[in-house]
PDB file of C-alpha atoms in Angstrom:
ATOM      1  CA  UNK I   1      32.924  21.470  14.624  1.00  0.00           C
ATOM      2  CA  UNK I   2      29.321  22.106  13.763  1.00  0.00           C
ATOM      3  CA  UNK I   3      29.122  24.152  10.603  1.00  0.00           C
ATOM      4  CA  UNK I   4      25.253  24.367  10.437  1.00  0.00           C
ATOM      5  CA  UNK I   5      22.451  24.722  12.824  1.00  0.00           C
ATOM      6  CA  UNK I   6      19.062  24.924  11.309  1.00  0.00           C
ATOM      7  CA  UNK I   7      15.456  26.441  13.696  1.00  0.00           C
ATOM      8  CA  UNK I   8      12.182  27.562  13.511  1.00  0.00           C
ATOM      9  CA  UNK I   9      10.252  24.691  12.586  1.00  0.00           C
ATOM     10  CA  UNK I  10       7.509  23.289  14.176  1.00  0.00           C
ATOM     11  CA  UNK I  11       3.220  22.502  14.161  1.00  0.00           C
ATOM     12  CA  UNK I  12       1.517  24.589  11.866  1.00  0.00           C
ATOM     13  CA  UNK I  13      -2.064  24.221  10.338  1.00  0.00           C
ATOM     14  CA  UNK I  14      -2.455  24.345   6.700  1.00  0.00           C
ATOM     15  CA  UNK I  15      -2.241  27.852   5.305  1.00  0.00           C
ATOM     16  CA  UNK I  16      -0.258  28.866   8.077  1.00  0.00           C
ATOM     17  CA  UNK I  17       3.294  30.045   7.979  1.00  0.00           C
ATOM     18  CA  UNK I  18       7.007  29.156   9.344  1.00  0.00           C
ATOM     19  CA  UNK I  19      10.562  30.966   8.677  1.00  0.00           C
ATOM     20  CA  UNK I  20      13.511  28.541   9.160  1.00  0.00           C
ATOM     21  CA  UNK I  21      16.931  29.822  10.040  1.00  0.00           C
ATOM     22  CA  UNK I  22      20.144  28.012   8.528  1.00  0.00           C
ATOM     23  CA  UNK I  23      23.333  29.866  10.847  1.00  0.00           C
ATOM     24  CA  UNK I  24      26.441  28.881   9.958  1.00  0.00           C
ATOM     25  CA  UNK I  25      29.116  28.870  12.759  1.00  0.00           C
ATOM     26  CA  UNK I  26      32.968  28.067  11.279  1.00  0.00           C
ATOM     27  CA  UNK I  27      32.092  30.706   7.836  1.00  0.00           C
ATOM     28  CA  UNK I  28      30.478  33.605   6.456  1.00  0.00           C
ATOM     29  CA  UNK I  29      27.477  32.610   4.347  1.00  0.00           C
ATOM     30  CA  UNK I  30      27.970  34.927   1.341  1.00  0.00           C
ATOM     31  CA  UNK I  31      31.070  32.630   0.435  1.00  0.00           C
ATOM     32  CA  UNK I  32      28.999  29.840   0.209  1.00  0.00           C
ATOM     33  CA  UNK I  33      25.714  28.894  -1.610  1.00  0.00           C
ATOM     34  CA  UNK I  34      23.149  27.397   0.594  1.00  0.00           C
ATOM     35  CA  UNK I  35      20.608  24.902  -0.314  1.00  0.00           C
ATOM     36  CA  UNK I  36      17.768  23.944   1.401  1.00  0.00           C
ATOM     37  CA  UNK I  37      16.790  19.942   1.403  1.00  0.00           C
ATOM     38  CA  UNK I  38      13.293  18.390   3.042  1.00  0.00           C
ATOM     39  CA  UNK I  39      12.521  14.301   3.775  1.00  0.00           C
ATOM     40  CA  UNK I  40       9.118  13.096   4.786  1.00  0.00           C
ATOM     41  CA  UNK I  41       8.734  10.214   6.068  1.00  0.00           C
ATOM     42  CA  UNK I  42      10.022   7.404   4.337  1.00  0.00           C
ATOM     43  CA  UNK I  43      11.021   9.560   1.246  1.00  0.00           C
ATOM     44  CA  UNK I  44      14.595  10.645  -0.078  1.00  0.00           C
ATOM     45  CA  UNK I  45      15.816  13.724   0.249  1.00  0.00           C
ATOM     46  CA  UNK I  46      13.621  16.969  -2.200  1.00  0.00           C
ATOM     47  CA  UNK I  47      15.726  19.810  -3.386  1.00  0.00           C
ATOM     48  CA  UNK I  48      13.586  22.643  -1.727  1.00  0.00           C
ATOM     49  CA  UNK I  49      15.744  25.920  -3.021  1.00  0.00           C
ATOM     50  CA  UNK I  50      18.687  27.861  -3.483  1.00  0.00           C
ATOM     51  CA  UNK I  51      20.994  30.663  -2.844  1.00  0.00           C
ATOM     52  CA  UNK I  52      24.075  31.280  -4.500  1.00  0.00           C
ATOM     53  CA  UNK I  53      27.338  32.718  -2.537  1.00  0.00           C
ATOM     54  CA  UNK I  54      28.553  35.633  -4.810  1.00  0.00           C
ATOM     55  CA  UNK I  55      25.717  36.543  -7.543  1.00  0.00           C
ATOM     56  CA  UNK I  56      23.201  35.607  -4.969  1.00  0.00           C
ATOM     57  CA  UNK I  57      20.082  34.259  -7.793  1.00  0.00           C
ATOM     58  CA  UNK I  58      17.816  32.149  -5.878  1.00  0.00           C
ATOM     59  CA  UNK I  59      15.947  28.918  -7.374  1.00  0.00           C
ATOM     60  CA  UNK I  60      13.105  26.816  -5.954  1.00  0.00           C
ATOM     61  CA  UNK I  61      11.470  23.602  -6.696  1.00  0.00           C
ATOM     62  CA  UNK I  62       8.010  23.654  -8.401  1.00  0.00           C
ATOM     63  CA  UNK I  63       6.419  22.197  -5.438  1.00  0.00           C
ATOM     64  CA  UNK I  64       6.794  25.555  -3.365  1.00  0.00           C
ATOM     65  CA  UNK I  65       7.387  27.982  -6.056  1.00  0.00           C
ATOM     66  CA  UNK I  66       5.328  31.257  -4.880  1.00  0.00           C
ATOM     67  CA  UNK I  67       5.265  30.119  -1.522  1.00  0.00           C
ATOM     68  CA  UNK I  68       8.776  29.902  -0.472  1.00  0.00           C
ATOM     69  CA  UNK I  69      11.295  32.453  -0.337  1.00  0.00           C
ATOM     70  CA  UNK I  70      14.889  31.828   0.639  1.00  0.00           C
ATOM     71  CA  UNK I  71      16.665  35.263   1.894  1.00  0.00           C
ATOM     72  CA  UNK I  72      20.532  35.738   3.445  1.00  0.00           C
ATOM     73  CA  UNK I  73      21.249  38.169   6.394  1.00  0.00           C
ATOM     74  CA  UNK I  74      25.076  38.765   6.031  1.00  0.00           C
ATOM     75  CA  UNK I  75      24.969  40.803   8.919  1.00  0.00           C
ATOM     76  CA  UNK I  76      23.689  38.077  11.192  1.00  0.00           C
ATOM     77  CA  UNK I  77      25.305  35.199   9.022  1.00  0.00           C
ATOM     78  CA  UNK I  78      21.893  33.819   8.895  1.00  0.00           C
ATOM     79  CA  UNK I  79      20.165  32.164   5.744  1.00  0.00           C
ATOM     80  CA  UNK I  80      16.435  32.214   6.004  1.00  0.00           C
ATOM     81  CA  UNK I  81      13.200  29.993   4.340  1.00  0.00           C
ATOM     82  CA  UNK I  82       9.709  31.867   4.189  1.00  0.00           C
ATOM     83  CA  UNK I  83       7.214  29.414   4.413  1.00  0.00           C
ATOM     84  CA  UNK I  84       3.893  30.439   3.095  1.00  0.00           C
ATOM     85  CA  UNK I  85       0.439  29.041   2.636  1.00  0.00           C
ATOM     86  CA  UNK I  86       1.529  25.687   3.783  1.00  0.00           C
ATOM     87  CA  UNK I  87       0.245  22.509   2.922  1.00  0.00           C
ATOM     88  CA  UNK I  88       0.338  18.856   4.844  1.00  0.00           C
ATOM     89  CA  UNK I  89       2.628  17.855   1.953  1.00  0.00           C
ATOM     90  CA  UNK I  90       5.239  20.295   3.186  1.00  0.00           C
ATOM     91  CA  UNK I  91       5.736  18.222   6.252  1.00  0.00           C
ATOM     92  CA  UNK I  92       9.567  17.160   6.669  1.00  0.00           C
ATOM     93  CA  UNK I  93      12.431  17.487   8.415  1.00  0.00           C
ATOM     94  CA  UNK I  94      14.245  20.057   7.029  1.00  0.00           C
ATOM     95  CA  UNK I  95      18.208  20.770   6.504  1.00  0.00           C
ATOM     96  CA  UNK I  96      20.391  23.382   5.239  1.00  0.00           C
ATOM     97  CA  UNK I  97      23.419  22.338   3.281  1.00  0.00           C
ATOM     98  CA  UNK I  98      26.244  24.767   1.961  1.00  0.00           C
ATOM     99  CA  UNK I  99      28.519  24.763  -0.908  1.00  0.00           C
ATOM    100  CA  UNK I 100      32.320  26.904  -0.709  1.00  0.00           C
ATOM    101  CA  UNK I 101      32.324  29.195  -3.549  1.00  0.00           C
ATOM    102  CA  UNK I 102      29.227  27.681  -5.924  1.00  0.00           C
ATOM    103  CA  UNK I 103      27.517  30.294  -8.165  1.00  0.00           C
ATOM    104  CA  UNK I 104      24.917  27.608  -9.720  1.00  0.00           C
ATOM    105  CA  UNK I 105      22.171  27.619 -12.109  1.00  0.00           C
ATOM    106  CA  UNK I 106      19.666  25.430 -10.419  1.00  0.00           C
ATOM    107  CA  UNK I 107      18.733  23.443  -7.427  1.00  0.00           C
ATOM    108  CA  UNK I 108      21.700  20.531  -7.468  1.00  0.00           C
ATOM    109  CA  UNK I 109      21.606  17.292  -5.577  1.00  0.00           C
ATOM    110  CA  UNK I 110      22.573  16.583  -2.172  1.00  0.00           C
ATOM    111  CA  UNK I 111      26.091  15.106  -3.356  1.00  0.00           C
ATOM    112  CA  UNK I 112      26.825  18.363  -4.117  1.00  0.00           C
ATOM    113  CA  UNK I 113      27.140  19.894  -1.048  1.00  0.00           C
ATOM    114  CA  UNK I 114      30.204  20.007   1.483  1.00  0.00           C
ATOM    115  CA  UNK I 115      28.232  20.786   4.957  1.00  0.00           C
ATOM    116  CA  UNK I 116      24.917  19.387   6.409  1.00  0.00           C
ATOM    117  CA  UNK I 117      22.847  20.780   9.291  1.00  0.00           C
ATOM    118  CA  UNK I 118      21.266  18.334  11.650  1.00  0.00           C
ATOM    119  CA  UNK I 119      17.789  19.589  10.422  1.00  0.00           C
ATOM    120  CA  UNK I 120      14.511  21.124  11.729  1.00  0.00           C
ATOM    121  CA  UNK I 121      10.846  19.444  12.054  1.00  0.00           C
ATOM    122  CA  UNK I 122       8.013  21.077  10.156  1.00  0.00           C
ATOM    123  CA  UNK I 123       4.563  19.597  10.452  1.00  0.00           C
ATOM    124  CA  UNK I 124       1.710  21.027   8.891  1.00  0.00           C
ATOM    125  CA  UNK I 125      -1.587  19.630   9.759  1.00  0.00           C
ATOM    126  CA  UNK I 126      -5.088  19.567   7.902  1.00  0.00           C
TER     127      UNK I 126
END
């Protein structure tokens, strides 16, 4: 079964923008939360943001607060990430991961997540 398919990335000069979709196949996305996760290269994986399943507060990590904006389609079943203003620091592969049932108060860690996508390339260049 593949729960998660992630799209939309790709080569982008800096200041540019992307919108990644996270579609989930086997569920419905408002009964999960989904996270989204980057990794440059040679670096561990960076909480990037947030979506809760039910009360549906969002979160984002410092690095892209302003710039990012994580939105869910349930009519579609699609999660999205708004990528603006990018920067060559952005650059990453980047993965959705969902959660059944999580109504959270932060970004977590990647142990706490029950589904992985097999992740999209975003390069930004200079």
């Amino acid at each position: 079964q593949v729960h998660l398919v992630e799209s939309g990335g790709g080569l982008v000069q800096a200041g540019g923008s992307l919108r990644l979709s996270c579609a989930a196949n086997t569920f419905t996305v408002d009964t999960y939360a989904i996270g989204w996760f980057r990794q440059a290269p040679g670096k561990n994986h960076e909480g990037v943001s947030l979506i809760n399943s039910s009360d549906g507060r969002t979160y984002y990590a410092d690095s892209v607060k302003g710039r990012f904006t994580v939105s869910r389609d349930n009519a579609k079943n699609l999660v999205y990430l708004q990528m603006n203003s990018l920067k060559p620091e952005d650059t990453g592969t980047y993965y959705c991961a969902a959660a059944r049932g999580r109504n959270w108060s932060g970004l977590m860690e990647t142990y706490d997540y029950d589904y992985w996508g097999q992740g999209t390339q975003v390069t930004v260049s200079s």
